[in-house]
């Protein structure tokens, strides 16, 4: 199997050119469009937009490292006044809940915690597992995207800050994860005989409307690291706890990433993070491959009383095909999403992954 000369992706999941793969190309493009020197300018615009308003920006928090570092920086270093939201899908680890509470109290910020219709959420999760597709965790991404935009609109906030960093996390190949509200609803419909009713879905219309209302998404970590290691030290001083491993703050997310994907689909998501580290020169390709020799770990007992039920769904339904379900035709909307990417309404990576 041909491997990218630069990172760990193989031709099974990405297109590989002469010198590197399409995701290395994307990394270079993102590096070129997020000049560290421009950060102060961006910060100035956020402050300006917040003048005479209650909030300067909106920050989503999971209790994990990226969003915790982002929130600390937002308040203590950049001096911004954020509104903070969390989507609680009831599978947080206790440490994540504790971290959120610690930070919100310490920073004295306004905080909204969203809970969804439990039955609909559980049925959706079950549907994704029954469909046997690798996208078992996309429900949370689609929902969070909608909650962020809705909350920003409701509170007249222009800037949504995002804790994602292509330098730390890279971008998940489409073969491994498709984040699409039409697809999500189609999978739900296939197993429940009806559309999602209460579930927050960020549609193309929502995106057009939010773009017209001037909502912009900013990823501060795309510009620079913002002394992440120092911030983590500060977080520990106020009682924030490290929980070990990327996206391990949520039990269901960890179950999908560290158990279902490797065991059922042969997908190791650490390849995405490690490839980003290789591109940034933080680790050698050889060292990254050594790390991958130890399989991803997940303790199924963390699933608690749903352990046997969820394992049965994973094991008894065969691997399915995405082509059985409806998807949004993002390619037909290419000019619109090109504009969205230019305006900062969607990430460049979204445009490249779904529209090209
Ligand atoms: Zn590559």
PDB file of N, CA, C and O and ligand atoms in Angstrom, residues 4 6-9 20-21 23-24 279, ligand 1:
ATOM      1  N   UNK A   4       1.942   8.155   1.927  1.00  0.00           N
ATOM      2  CA  UNK A   4       2.376   9.524   1.637  1.00  0.00           C
ATOM      3  C   UNK A   4       3.844   9.666   2.049  1.00  0.00           C
ATOM      4  O   UNK A   4       4.206   9.262   3.157  1.00  0.00           O
ATOM      5  N   UNK A   6       5.310  12.111   3.115  1.00  0.00           N
ATOM      6  CA  UNK A   6       5.496  13.029   4.248  1.00  0.00           C
ATOM      7  C   UNK A   6       4.790  12.563   5.531  1.00  0.00           C
ATOM      8  O   UNK A   6       5.371  12.594   6.608  1.00  0.00           O
ATOM      9  N   UNK A   7       3.510  12.132   5.424  1.00  0.00           N
ATOM     10  CA  UNK A   7       2.757  11.759   6.634  1.00  0.00           C
ATOM     11  C   UNK A   7       2.416  10.263   6.632  1.00  0.00           C
ATOM     12  O   UNK A   7       3.005   9.487   5.889  1.00  0.00           O
ATOM     13  N   UNK A   8       1.440   9.877   7.469  1.00  0.00           N
ATOM     14  CA  UNK A   8       1.156   8.440   7.645  1.00  0.00           C
ATOM     15  C   UNK A   8      -0.033   7.935   6.829  1.00  0.00           C
ATOM     16  O   UNK A   8      -0.353   6.747   6.871  1.00  0.00           O
ATOM     17  N   UNK A   9      -0.716   8.820   6.109  1.00  0.00           N
ATOM     18  CA  UNK A   9      -1.880   8.376   5.336  1.00  0.00           C
ATOM     19  C   UNK A   9      -1.448   7.501   4.145  1.00  0.00           C
ATOM     20  O   UNK A   9      -0.395   7.724   3.545  1.00  0.00           O
ATOM     21  N   UNK A  20       3.530  14.565  -1.821  1.00  0.00           N
ATOM     22  CA  UNK A  20       2.764  14.417  -0.579  1.00  0.00           C
ATOM     23  C   UNK A  20       1.286  14.199  -0.894  1.00  0.00           C
ATOM     24  O   UNK A  20       0.858  14.286  -2.041  1.00  0.00           O
ATOM     25  N   UNK A  21       0.501  13.940   0.183  1.00  0.00           N
ATOM     26  CA  UNK A  21      -0.923  13.645  -0.029  1.00  0.00           C
ATOM     27  C   UNK A  21      -1.763  14.922   0.025  1.00  0.00           C
ATOM     28  O   UNK A  21      -1.262  16.001   0.367  1.00  0.00           O
ATOM     29  N   UNK A  23      -3.932  15.789   2.170  1.00  0.00           N
ATOM     30  CA  UNK A  23      -4.049  16.370   3.506  1.00  0.00           C
ATOM     31  C   UNK A  23      -2.778  17.116   3.919  1.00  0.00           C
ATOM     32  O   UNK A  23      -2.837  18.056   4.722  1.00  0.00           O
ATOM     33  N   UNK A  24      -1.643  16.717   3.363  1.00  0.00           N
ATOM     34  CA  UNK A  24      -0.419  17.519   3.561  1.00  0.00           C
ATOM     35  C   UNK A  24      -0.551  18.827   2.779  1.00  0.00           C
ATOM     36  O   UNK A  24      -0.145  19.886   3.251  1.00  0.00           O
ATOM     37  N   UNK A 279       3.941  16.657  10.257  1.00  0.00           N
ATOM     38  CA  UNK A 279       3.985  17.828   9.368  1.00  0.00           C
ATOM     39  C   UNK A 279       4.528  19.057  10.081  1.00  0.00           C
ATOM     40  O   UNK A 279       5.176  19.899   9.482  1.00  0.00           O
TER      41      UNK A 279
HETATM   42 ZN1  LIG B   1       0.497  13.325   3.649  1.00  0.00          ZN
END
